[in-house]
Amino acid sequence: MDNLIEIKNLHFKRADRPIFAGLDLDIPRGKVTAIMGPSGTGKTTLLRMITGQLRAGQGSVRIADGDGMTDIGTLDRDAIYRLRRRMGMLFQNSALLTDLDVFENVAFPLREITDLPDRLIRPIVLMKLEAVGLRGAAGLMPSELSGGMGRRVAMARALVMDPELLLYDEPFSGLDPISLGVILRLIRETNDVLGLTSIVVSHDVEEIARLADYCYVIAEGRAIAHGPPAELARSESDLVRQFMAGAADGPVPFHYPAGDFARDLAGD
Amino acid sequence: MAATSTRDLGTGLFVLLGFAALAFLLTQTTDLDEYRGDSGYRVVARFQDIAGLKVRAPVTMAGVNIGRVEKIEFDGDRLDALVTLRIENRYDRIPDDSDAAVLTAGLLGSKYIGIGPGGSDTYLADSSEIQLTQSAIVLEKLVSKFLFSQAENTGGGQADP
Amino acid sequence: MVQPGSIVGGLLGFLGKLGASVYFLGEILRQSGIGIARPRLVVEQIHNAGVLSLVIIMTSGLFVGMVLGLQGVDALSRLRQEDILGASVALVLLKELGPVVTALLFAGRAGTALASEIGLMRATDQLSAMEVMAIDPVRRIVAPRFLGGAISLPLLTGVFNVVGILGAWFIGVYVLGVDNGAFWSQMQEYVDPEDIWEGIFKSAAFGVAASLIAVFEGYNAVPTAEGVGLATTRTVVTTSIVILMLDYVITAALL
Ligand SMILES: Nc1ncnc2c1ncn2[C@@H]1O[C@H](COP(=O)(O)OP(=O)(O)OP(=O)(O)O)[C@@H](O)[C@H]1O
Ligand SMILES: [Mg+2]
């Protein structure tokens, strides 16, 4: 299979607590791949490793580069910045620049990275805003946008440099059904029309089932299951069934790791 | 766009104001001309006691400021104070037998150097020395001298009825 | 509970922070070419740090100067030395009060604004978003703010000093009857250019320290609302202590 990203035997710790312990995961080129898992399993952390903001303790995160694969962990600062120009990312809370209006937010990467003159920037920005249906909102400030609108603006911004890889961190959380439908359609269409590769991090089983081509479930630092969503839904594994069915307790514990409760209460 | 240019204008004015403030400080609060390091010529004078004379104290003649004390050193061989005075160039006809005295402004005020004119036809020039000097009058010494002589007087009176 | 270990721990924490901020300063300086490549970004920050602090600086300078006028005349009249009011006020302002008070006011007005602005950008992932867009936030956000602050403080100090001297002049000469000629001539007599340079040097050092602390605290804020608030408070506390310590060190070194 033609993979854009290959993650092998990834280990990573936060303050001595292992987040990843031997994670293997491949992102196929041109597809929408979902990464699912309970809150706090390290989905955002994984995206930060793909963008080179965090480095692996052990194992490798490799990205296709020309003919071969490059290990992101071995790149120097300049190479990482070059690599990031091929990526766009949508943050959990759209992360728009609060002192710039919608138009300037979308224009920001163009102004910062390219030398394009205003008369070229304007049509590009308006085109991207039109694509997310917010050309009319170009003059608004981020504080005047709803959560769903903000996310669409962030999407226009992520698309403005024509990346080949788009990363979405929880694009569905806190949206009404209509905005949700709009975002789902946008992710699918941009992926197919522009020929991108998309990674969507989420724990919304239903939406992922509608959107993704391929799906990974991560828990306890590893990928516990992967496959097309329909296949996962029929999975035999307790862990996956618990997650897909949304049960509070099961093999994936409801509790964050802790000592004995009675002893804690006694104050030892 | 209008907002931007007002802001630029304001910032420009601010920077200008800041530099104007520095210019004001450098020209109004200090005397640059007089301070400028090398103008004037230097003469030296030796004193037994300079009391509280400080570097930068005025040098006067007939009460007029003609220069400043530039350096004060202790001469370890001759055990006196070697004072370097810088005198402005335009005062170039001070007789070389003039005398220098450490004087006090007011009763307790700061010390300065007063130069009394001599009668010679040759003048002080760079690095010449003023030979005639009078040390500071130290109030404590004066008082103790006065008390001492008083005691002597009264003591003598009692011994001789 | 204060344990002996906590003092050592506190000291180590302080040293660690000092090292980290020196390292951060190096990174900022390496990226400050942006000040030449895009001077507008710095101009914008001189506006935020300087122009917006001008009113508070001028008001404070005026009142500090007027108080020095009152106290100066009161103290000097006991020595019959009212004539040196101008000289005393100018020396006190130029060498000490001007740089220190301006830096403390700057920390409260501009430093907190910087720390909370950058901290908020951290908390809302704006800085991370820039990194992913291949835009270095130290270059684009931190360096212009640092430069703007470091440039503004000496200029503000100059304004503070002038307004302060004029305030003392107004009270001394117009209200309390000190001789106008003596006020200025005695000042010129006793103030050396060195005194002015000393003040400028101090305010330049304070500008670097105050701006660095503000951007450091903001950049390293814990990314929550509480973390941003804490960063703002820390900026004022740390800057005040560092300014006063630095003032002693510089004064001792120069005298
Ligand atoms: N800066 C940090 N320092 C220490 N621990 C951290 C830090 N950031 C995250 N963690 C820990 O790393 C773990 C993974 O965090 P991450 O944000 O990747 O989770 P997530 O899967 O994205 O969760 P969510 O679905 O809630 O967004 C969490 O348990 C969290 O406690
Ligand atoms: Mg997350």
XYZ file of C-alpha atoms and ligand atoms in Angstrom:
716
model
C 0.000 0.000 0.000
C 1.171 3.565 -0.714
C 1.601 5.237 2.658
C 2.204 8.928 3.309
C 3.105 8.339 6.949
C 4.401 5.251 8.709
C 4.703 5.059 12.462
C 6.678 2.133 13.874
C 7.044 0.991 17.461
C 6.500 4.501 18.824
C 7.274 5.150 22.487
C 6.640 8.423 24.271
C 6.407 9.482 27.893
C 4.962 12.513 29.678
C 6.352 12.982 33.168
C 7.256 9.279 33.445
C 3.770 8.197 32.374
C 3.915 6.287 29.117
C 1.538 7.749 26.516
C 2.654 5.502 23.669
C 4.231 2.100 24.149
C 4.870 0.475 20.824
C 2.347 2.202 18.560
C 2.263 1.062 14.909
C 0.156 3.036 12.485
C 0.138 3.782 8.744
C -1.609 6.643 6.985
C -2.500 5.683 3.384
C -2.076 8.388 0.786
C -5.199 10.039 -0.587
C -7.530 8.585 2.043
C -9.351 9.939 5.090
C -7.922 8.052 8.056
C -9.603 8.325 11.428
C -7.780 7.972 14.717
C -10.123 7.170 17.545
C -9.665 6.551 21.188
C -10.835 7.581 24.613
C -10.004 11.008 25.967
C -6.440 11.352 27.177
C -5.009 8.459 25.169
C -2.698 10.801 23.304
C -4.447 11.586 20.046
C -3.463 15.247 20.117
C 0.001 14.159 21.195
C 0.235 11.917 18.140
C -0.659 14.804 15.811
C 2.021 16.927 17.447
C 4.551 14.208 16.723
C 3.553 14.125 13.067
C 3.998 17.913 12.833
C 7.385 17.631 14.533
C 6.392 19.663 17.615
C 7.176 16.685 19.847
C 9.848 14.071 19.340
C 9.539 10.333 19.819
C 11.411 8.724 22.698
C 11.829 5.518 20.731
C 10.623 4.251 17.393
C 10.009 6.345 14.311
C 7.507 8.650 12.658
C 8.328 8.651 8.948
C 6.815 10.663 6.145
C 7.077 10.084 2.397
C 9.513 12.553 0.922
C 10.313 12.280 -2.745
C 11.036 8.593 -3.391
C 11.863 7.509 0.158
C 10.661 8.005 3.705
C 12.134 10.582 6.106
C 12.192 10.101 9.862
C 10.704 13.305 11.283
C 12.535 12.762 14.582
C 15.935 13.161 12.920
C 15.246 16.443 11.106
C 16.743 19.739 12.198
C 14.662 22.845 12.775
C 14.845 24.173 9.213
C 13.953 20.819 7.692
C 10.965 20.518 10.019
C 9.780 23.981 8.997
C 10.118 22.984 5.334
C 8.189 19.817 6.022
C 5.377 21.706 7.720
C 4.690 23.641 4.548
C 3.268 20.398 3.202
C 0.841 20.173 6.132
C -2.226 21.988 7.365
C -3.762 21.468 10.747
C -7.082 22.239 12.347
C -6.769 22.630 16.105
C -9.210 21.398 18.700
C -10.279 25.055 19.269
C -9.779 26.636 15.849
C -6.769 28.706 17.083
C -7.526 31.739 14.935
C -5.363 34.789 15.541
C -7.623 36.924 17.672
C -6.269 40.305 16.606
C -6.836 39.709 12.871
C -10.152 39.525 11.021
C -11.299 36.471 9.078
C -9.755 37.594 5.803
C -6.373 38.340 7.372
C -6.420 35.072 9.295
C -6.729 33.143 6.063
C -4.222 35.403 4.332
C -1.746 35.073 7.215
C 0.322 32.094 5.949
C 0.486 33.649 2.463
C 1.730 36.967 3.790
C 4.217 35.351 6.155
C 5.657 32.665 3.927
C 5.284 33.890 0.349
C 6.124 37.192 -1.329
C 2.842 37.311 -3.210
C 1.483 40.814 -3.819
C -1.908 41.856 -2.465
C -3.633 41.542 -5.797
C -2.801 37.796 -5.886
C -3.461 37.146 -2.218
C -6.965 38.552 -2.365
C -8.428 36.129 -4.925
C -6.746 33.136 -3.270
C -8.174 34.023 0.132
C -11.632 34.739 -1.227
C -11.593 31.430 -3.084
C -10.778 29.465 0.061
C -13.388 31.376 2.059
C -15.944 30.689 -0.672
C -15.059 27.001 -0.477
C -16.002 26.902 3.218
C -19.030 29.132 2.568
C -17.806 32.128 4.565
C -16.822 34.677 1.945
C -19.499 36.948 3.411
C -17.835 36.798 6.822
C -14.441 38.038 5.584
C -14.647 41.260 7.595
C -15.665 39.701 10.934
C -13.327 39.294 13.876
C -12.803 35.792 15.362
C -14.688 36.831 18.497
C -17.772 37.444 16.326
C -17.834 33.881 14.973
C -19.658 30.830 16.290
C -17.610 27.726 17.071
C -18.626 26.070 13.824
C -17.834 29.152 11.717
C -14.469 29.511 13.441
C -13.622 25.946 12.549
C -14.498 26.550 8.910
C -12.312 29.657 8.834
C -9.492 27.626 10.358
C -10.069 25.084 7.636
C -9.809 27.730 4.940
C -6.564 28.857 6.573
C -5.234 25.290 6.694
C -6.018 24.932 2.978
C -4.613 28.228 1.810
C -1.059 26.956 1.280
C -2.377 23.949 -0.710
C -0.986 21.296 1.643
C -0.864 17.614 0.779
C -1.680 16.495 4.321
C -4.468 17.866 6.497
C -4.691 17.049 10.199
C -7.983 17.562 12.020
C -8.062 17.499 15.824
C -11.611 16.833 17.057
C -13.356 18.664 14.216
C -16.845 17.617 15.371
C -16.930 18.441 19.059
C -19.531 20.961 20.139
C -21.247 21.383 16.750
C -24.967 21.414 16.021
C -26.154 18.772 13.536
C -26.186 21.191 10.608
C -22.665 22.540 11.176
C -21.583 18.955 11.713
C -22.962 17.974 8.336
C -21.204 20.941 6.732
C -17.835 20.015 8.262
C -18.197 16.346 7.345
C -18.919 17.290 3.756
C -16.049 19.765 3.655
C -13.513 17.247 4.934
C -14.657 14.627 2.440
C -14.815 17.008 -0.517
C -11.506 18.738 0.056
C -9.854 15.379 0.456
C -11.264 14.014 -2.788
C -11.321 17.135 -4.951
C -7.872 18.413 -3.981
C -6.357 14.945 -3.755
C -5.173 15.354 -0.159
C -4.459 12.921 2.583
C -6.493 13.578 5.733
C -6.094 12.450 9.326
C -9.134 12.997 11.508
C -8.828 12.597 15.258
C -12.128 12.062 16.991
C -14.066 9.985 19.444
C -17.374 10.422 17.693
C -17.992 6.917 16.456
C -21.025 7.743 14.336
C -19.461 10.592 12.397
C -16.285 8.631 11.790
C -18.348 5.740 10.455
C -19.868 8.127 7.891
C -16.610 9.836 6.955
C -13.508 7.704 7.222
C -12.026 5.287 4.716
C -9.872 3.650 7.324
C -9.860 3.745 11.072
C -7.479 3.162 13.973
C -8.528 2.746 17.593
C -5.759 3.531 20.042
C -5.810 2.790 23.739
C -3.189 2.029 26.357
C -0.432 3.349 24.124
C -1.050 1.045 21.167
C -3.298 0.646 18.179
C -5.715 -1.973 19.454
C -7.650 -2.299 16.223
C -7.688 -0.982 12.689
C -9.652 -1.440 9.517
C -12.504 0.125 7.576
C -15.177 1.438 9.999
C -17.770 -1.141 9.007
C -15.329 -3.911 9.798
C -14.465 -2.449 13.198
C -18.121 -2.295 14.145
C -18.257 -6.091 13.785
C -15.084 -6.586 15.775
C -14.848 -9.456 18.231
C -12.563 -7.552 20.608
C -14.101 -6.440 23.897
C -11.987 -3.317 23.886
C -13.167 -2.196 20.481
C -16.777 -3.094 21.164
C -16.700 -1.130 24.377
C -15.419 1.884 22.535
C -17.659 1.586 19.498
C -20.711 1.081 21.724
C -19.719 3.838 24.103
C -19.844 1.840 27.351
C -18.445 3.657 30.384
C -16.482 0.768 31.781
C -14.941 -2.279 30.267
C -11.437 -3.327 29.353
C -10.602 0.359 28.976
C -10.922 1.551 32.545
C -13.043 4.564 33.413
C -10.436 5.539 35.993
C -7.136 7.294 35.399
C -4.445 5.010 36.934
C -4.454 5.504 40.723
C -3.470 3.788 43.947
C -5.831 1.991 46.272
C -8.920 4.170 46.866
C -9.452 3.161 50.506
C -5.866 3.900 51.361
C -6.097 7.272 49.551
C -9.150 8.184 51.618
C -7.374 7.220 54.800
C -4.816 9.827 53.808
C -1.671 7.709 53.489
C -6.210 52.116 6.798
C -6.859 55.478 8.420
C -6.468 53.866 11.840
C -3.112 52.409 10.829
C -1.645 55.691 9.676
C -2.790 57.500 12.829
C -1.031 54.827 14.823
C 2.139 55.179 12.761
C 1.987 58.917 13.218
C 1.541 58.519 16.968
C 4.469 56.120 17.162
C 6.644 58.452 15.130
C 5.765 61.339 17.406
C 6.521 59.211 20.448
C 9.999 58.291 19.206
C 10.621 61.936 18.349
C 9.419 62.977 21.790
C 11.742 60.445 23.424
C 14.769 61.734 21.552
C 13.754 65.332 22.171
C 13.654 64.480 25.874
C 17.189 63.083 25.702
C 18.338 66.164 23.815
C 16.744 68.381 26.446
C 18.498 66.482 29.222
C 21.868 66.635 27.506
C 21.664 70.342 26.751
C 19.666 71.833 29.595
C 20.644 69.864 32.667
C 24.374 69.800 32.079
C 26.961 72.145 30.627
C 28.489 70.258 27.751
C 30.869 73.020 26.591
C 32.447 73.498 29.936
C 32.673 69.776 30.459
C 34.205 68.910 27.125
C 37.288 67.018 28.222
C 40.319 68.743 26.761
C 39.614 72.440 26.570
C 41.757 74.587 28.855
C 45.264 74.175 30.231
C 46.413 72.425 33.367
C 48.438 73.764 36.260
C 49.336 71.992 39.477
C 49.511 73.175 43.058
C 50.597 71.454 46.287
C 48.724 71.838 49.555
C 49.439 70.633 53.087
C 45.735 70.072 53.682
C 42.886 70.294 51.215
C 40.201 69.344 53.783
C 37.004 68.622 51.829
C 38.076 69.801 48.374
C 36.475 67.662 45.663
C 37.230 66.957 42.043
C 35.167 69.338 39.866
C 35.162 72.048 42.508
C 35.350 75.543 40.984
C 38.593 77.501 40.557
C 37.955 81.230 40.933
C 39.841 84.464 40.566
C 38.362 87.666 41.936
C 35.256 85.564 42.579
C 34.859 84.641 38.934
C 34.816 81.028 37.840
C 37.841 80.393 35.604
C 38.204 76.619 35.749
C 37.825 73.433 37.739
C 39.722 71.008 39.924
C 40.511 68.093 37.655
C 42.493 65.677 39.784
C 43.506 65.297 43.423
C 46.352 62.967 44.368
C 48.320 62.272 47.500
C 52.077 62.533 46.967
C 53.555 59.687 48.978
C 57.079 61.129 48.916
C 56.415 64.686 49.908
C 53.344 63.813 51.977
C 51.186 66.546 50.568
C 48.237 66.853 48.198
C 48.943 67.373 44.512
C 45.993 69.121 42.893
C 45.608 69.531 39.133
C 43.527 72.524 38.036
C 42.115 72.999 34.572
C 41.830 76.636 33.607
C 39.926 77.863 30.569
C 42.103 78.869 27.628
C 40.859 82.440 27.447
C 42.352 83.150 30.882
C 45.926 82.821 29.636
C 47.492 85.822 31.369
C 47.599 84.791 35.008
C 50.957 85.831 36.513
C 53.052 82.794 37.400
C 53.708 84.043 40.922
C 49.975 84.013 41.764
C 48.943 82.133 44.883
C 46.259 79.479 45.357
C 44.176 78.922 48.470
C 41.588 76.333 49.456
C 38.595 78.416 50.502
C 35.170 77.652 51.876
C 31.915 78.944 50.457
C 30.061 80.289 53.494
C 30.814 79.054 56.971
C 30.194 75.341 56.333
C 29.797 75.298 52.566
C 31.733 73.400 49.958
C 35.448 73.990 49.291
C 36.797 75.723 46.218
C 40.105 77.153 45.054
C 40.690 80.866 44.951
C 43.639 82.294 43.027
C 45.153 85.583 44.138
C 47.029 87.528 41.422
C 50.789 87.984 41.619
C 52.856 90.652 39.871
C 55.073 88.748 37.484
C 55.347 89.459 33.745
C 55.386 85.783 32.869
C 52.218 83.793 32.906
C 51.034 80.382 34.006
C 51.046 77.901 31.132
C 50.222 74.252 30.673
C 51.761 72.060 33.425
C 53.348 74.936 35.329
C 53.115 74.845 39.117
C 51.687 77.429 41.474
C 54.351 77.768 44.165
C 52.530 79.850 46.721
C 49.687 77.927 48.313
C 47.604 78.228 51.405
C 45.918 75.165 52.824
C 42.329 74.944 53.890
C 41.447 76.509 57.183
C 40.103 73.587 59.141
C 37.470 74.685 61.588
C 38.344 72.056 64.215
C 41.959 73.187 64.281
C 40.916 76.791 64.524
C 38.557 76.083 67.401
C 41.069 74.011 69.345
C 43.737 76.670 68.825
C 41.340 79.318 70.092
C 40.322 77.299 73.157
C 43.962 76.465 73.882
C 45.026 80.095 73.846
C 41.986 81.064 75.955
C 42.924 78.458 78.543
C 46.504 79.741 78.570
C 45.303 83.313 79.075
C 42.881 82.573 81.880
C 45.385 80.138 83.482
C 48.077 82.851 83.456
C 45.642 85.372 85.015
C 44.844 83.150 87.978
C 48.505 82.447 88.689
C 49.225 86.116 88.903
C 46.770 87.931 91.210
C 5.490 23.870 55.763
C 8.998 25.130 55.124
C 11.472 22.340 54.796
C 15.181 22.812 54.319
C 14.783 21.114 50.961
C 12.292 23.698 49.762
C 14.844 26.474 49.983
C 17.284 24.488 47.900
C 14.434 23.600 45.584
C 13.440 27.240 45.282
C 17.001 28.238 44.527
C 17.332 25.517 41.899
C 14.015 26.604 40.415
C 15.232 30.186 40.245
C 18.524 29.194 38.628
C 16.706 26.987 36.154
C 14.426 29.855 35.190
C 17.361 32.223 34.874
C 19.115 29.790 32.557
C 15.983 29.209 30.527
C 15.374 32.922 30.082
C 18.975 33.550 29.024
C 18.593 30.769 26.483
C 15.294 32.310 25.373
C 16.989 35.695 25.009
C 19.573 34.079 22.730
C 16.814 32.609 20.595
C 14.999 35.950 20.430
C 18.174 37.756 19.407
C 18.856 35.152 16.734
C 15.381 35.820 15.335
C 15.415 39.589 15.721
C 16.541 40.119 12.151
C 12.807 40.459 11.608
C 13.144 43.947 13.049
C 15.130 44.889 9.947
C 13.248 42.708 7.481
C 9.843 43.949 8.661
C 10.227 47.089 10.760
C 6.455 47.621 10.763
C 6.043 44.760 13.226
C 8.374 46.508 15.661
C 6.764 49.901 15.078
C 3.441 48.335 16.025
C 4.945 47.085 19.279
C 6.619 50.406 20.068
C 3.121 51.774 19.772
C 1.726 49.186 22.196
C 4.552 49.366 24.715
C 5.525 53.013 24.353
C 2.745 55.228 23.099
C 0.114 53.508 25.220
C 2.297 53.909 28.328
C 2.940 57.586 27.690
C 0.031 58.993 29.680
C 0.771 57.006 32.833
C 4.489 57.789 32.535
C 3.960 61.524 32.089
C 1.409 61.767 34.879
C 3.619 59.845 37.277
C 6.693 61.818 36.240
C 4.914 65.103 36.844
C 3.810 64.165 40.346
C 7.119 62.584 41.310
C 8.836 65.776 40.166
C 6.427 68.032 42.045
C 6.880 66.020 45.230
C 10.644 66.239 44.827
C 10.190 69.999 44.484
C 8.257 70.216 47.736
C 10.520 67.896 49.710
C 13.649 69.325 48.161
C 12.837 72.894 49.137
C 11.830 71.764 52.626
C 15.060 69.848 53.196
C 17.415 72.285 51.450
C 15.971 75.348 53.181
C 17.170 73.902 56.479
C 20.694 74.136 55.057
C 20.009 77.473 53.320
C 20.786 75.690 50.049
C 17.558 76.128 48.077
C 19.668 77.182 45.107
C 20.786 73.634 44.479
C 17.189 72.355 44.198
C 17.542 71.945 40.420
C 20.811 70.082 40.766
C 19.498 67.710 43.456
C 16.274 66.918 41.657
C 18.028 66.383 38.332
C 20.643 64.055 39.828
C 18.077 62.020 41.752
C 15.847 61.673 38.690
C 18.529 61.062 36.092
C 20.530 58.523 38.051
C 17.923 56.642 40.080
C 14.259 57.500 40.238
C 13.747 58.031 36.520
C 15.012 54.653 35.291
C 13.653 52.665 38.253
C 10.176 54.184 38.551
C 9.662 54.163 34.782
C 10.679 50.493 34.627
C 8.298 49.578 37.450
C 5.420 51.436 35.793
C 6.380 49.831 32.482
C 6.177 46.377 34.072
C 2.691 47.153 35.335
C 1.375 48.661 32.127
C 3.237 47.161 29.167
C 4.778 44.050 30.755
C 1.466 42.651 31.945
C -0.143 43.405 28.590
C 2.654 41.528 26.800
C 2.565 38.543 29.134
C -1.193 38.144 28.979
C -1.328 38.634 25.219
C 1.320 35.998 24.525
C -0.020 33.747 27.287
C -3.477 33.885 25.748
C -2.032 33.002 22.356
C -0.374 30.026 24.025
C -3.580 28.978 25.792
C -5.663 29.186 22.609
C -3.101 27.255 20.550
C -2.363 30.279 18.346
C 1.368 29.779 18.866
C 1.139 26.063 18.036
C -0.967 26.885 14.992
C 1.781 29.192 13.747
C 4.402 26.516 14.269
C 2.384 24.104 12.181
C 1.977 26.789 9.502
C 5.801 26.840 9.400
C 5.879 30.300 10.954
C 8.242 30.592 13.914
C 6.295 32.287 16.733
C 9.523 33.446 18.387
C 10.354 35.333 15.215
C 6.873 36.552 14.311
C 5.373 37.227 17.753
C 8.028 37.291 20.481
C 10.962 39.112 18.864
C 9.011 42.215 17.694
C 7.398 42.547 21.121
C 10.704 42.195 22.894
C 12.355 44.764 20.619
C 9.421 47.164 20.892
C 9.576 47.013 24.682
C 13.342 47.281 24.898
C 13.326 50.336 22.603
C 10.402 52.023 24.324
C 11.644 51.970 27.900
C 14.685 54.275 27.488
C 12.535 56.724 25.529
C 9.853 56.641 28.211
C 12.521 57.186 30.854
C 13.738 60.292 29.039
C 10.204 61.671 28.948
C 9.702 60.809 32.628
C 12.886 62.670 33.582
C 12.042 65.793 31.620
C 8.500 65.962 32.948
C 9.819 65.322 36.463
C 12.386 68.112 36.260
C 9.750 70.478 34.898
C 7.408 69.484 37.727
C 10.060 70.245 40.343
C 10.896 73.477 38.533
C 7.262 74.558 38.573
C 6.827 73.879 42.293
C 10.264 75.159 43.291
C 10.398 78.300 41.196
C 6.771 79.365 40.765
C 5.204 78.133 43.969
C 8.005 78.226 46.517
C 10.102 81.061 45.130
C 13.444 79.413 44.367
C 15.464 81.596 41.997
C 14.898 80.537 38.394
C 18.463 81.296 37.291
C 19.959 79.423 40.229
C 17.696 76.438 39.585
C 19.087 75.905 36.080
C 22.658 77.161 36.523
C 23.300 75.033 39.600
C 21.876 72.061 37.739
C 24.230 72.628 34.840
C 27.054 73.153 37.266
C 26.647 69.831 39.054
C 25.141 67.434 36.506
C 27.741 65.698 34.333
C 27.005 64.065 30.998
C 28.097 60.841 32.749
C 25.074 61.084 35.029
C 22.805 61.191 32.007
C 24.594 58.309 30.304
C 24.347 56.305 33.514
C 20.580 56.773 33.476
C 20.302 55.856 29.815
C 22.444 52.767 30.334
C 20.296 51.699 33.260
C 17.042 52.192 31.418
C 18.392 50.245 28.441
C 19.306 47.346 30.746
C 15.911 47.573 32.465
C 14.199 47.606 29.063
C 15.876 44.341 28.094
C 15.131 42.745 31.474
C 11.497 43.889 31.735
C 10.636 42.936 28.147
C 12.413 39.593 28.405
C 10.604 38.639 31.611
C 7.229 39.598 30.138
C 7.608 37.626 26.904
C 9.233 34.708 28.751
C 6.398 34.403 31.254
C 3.775 34.736 28.527
C 5.442 32.259 26.193
C 5.860 29.680 28.949
C 2.450 30.240 30.553
C 0.486 27.161 31.551
C -2.102 27.064 28.749
C -5.178 27.737 30.868
C -7.010 30.890 31.943
C -5.489 30.482 35.377
C -2.035 29.979 33.913
C -2.281 33.232 31.955
C -3.342 35.113 35.075
C -0.438 33.621 36.984
C 1.992 34.575 34.222
C 0.762 38.164 34.400
C 1.196 38.347 38.166
C 4.623 36.743 37.949
C 5.682 39.279 35.346
C 5.068 42.177 37.722
C 6.627 40.494 40.745
C 9.700 39.159 38.970
C 10.300 42.349 37.008
C 10.085 44.512 40.137
C 12.592 42.387 42.035
C 14.953 42.009 39.104
C 14.871 45.753 38.335
C 15.748 46.680 41.907
C 18.522 44.087 42.101
C 19.889 45.091 38.733
C 19.774 48.739 39.798
C 21.965 48.010 42.784
C 24.417 45.965 40.724
C 24.747 48.600 37.999
C 25.063 51.459 40.484
C 27.718 49.615 42.473
C 29.610 48.790 39.291
C 29.500 52.345 37.928
C 30.223 54.388 41.059
N 2.053 19.439 28.508
C 1.764 18.265 29.106
N 2.480 17.879 30.185
C 2.236 16.700 30.789
N 1.293 15.856 30.387
C 0.555 16.173 29.305
C 0.747 17.400 28.614
N -0.110 17.450 27.585
C -0.822 16.313 27.631
N -0.431 15.543 28.660
C -0.961 14.210 28.997
O -0.830 13.427 27.861
C -1.989 12.596 27.730
C -2.465 12.666 26.305
O -2.936 13.965 26.040
P -3.646 14.311 24.654
O -3.991 15.758 24.677
O -2.810 13.833 23.539
O -4.962 13.454 24.736
P -6.138 13.341 23.697
O -6.194 11.929 23.291
O -5.982 14.349 22.627
O -7.386 13.672 24.587
P -8.721 14.473 24.191
O -9.563 13.531 23.423
O -9.341 14.786 25.504
O -8.313 15.680 23.431
C -3.005 13.078 28.719
O -3.180 12.062 29.663
C -2.416 14.276 29.366
O -2.569 14.161 30.769
Mg -6.893 16.165 22.158
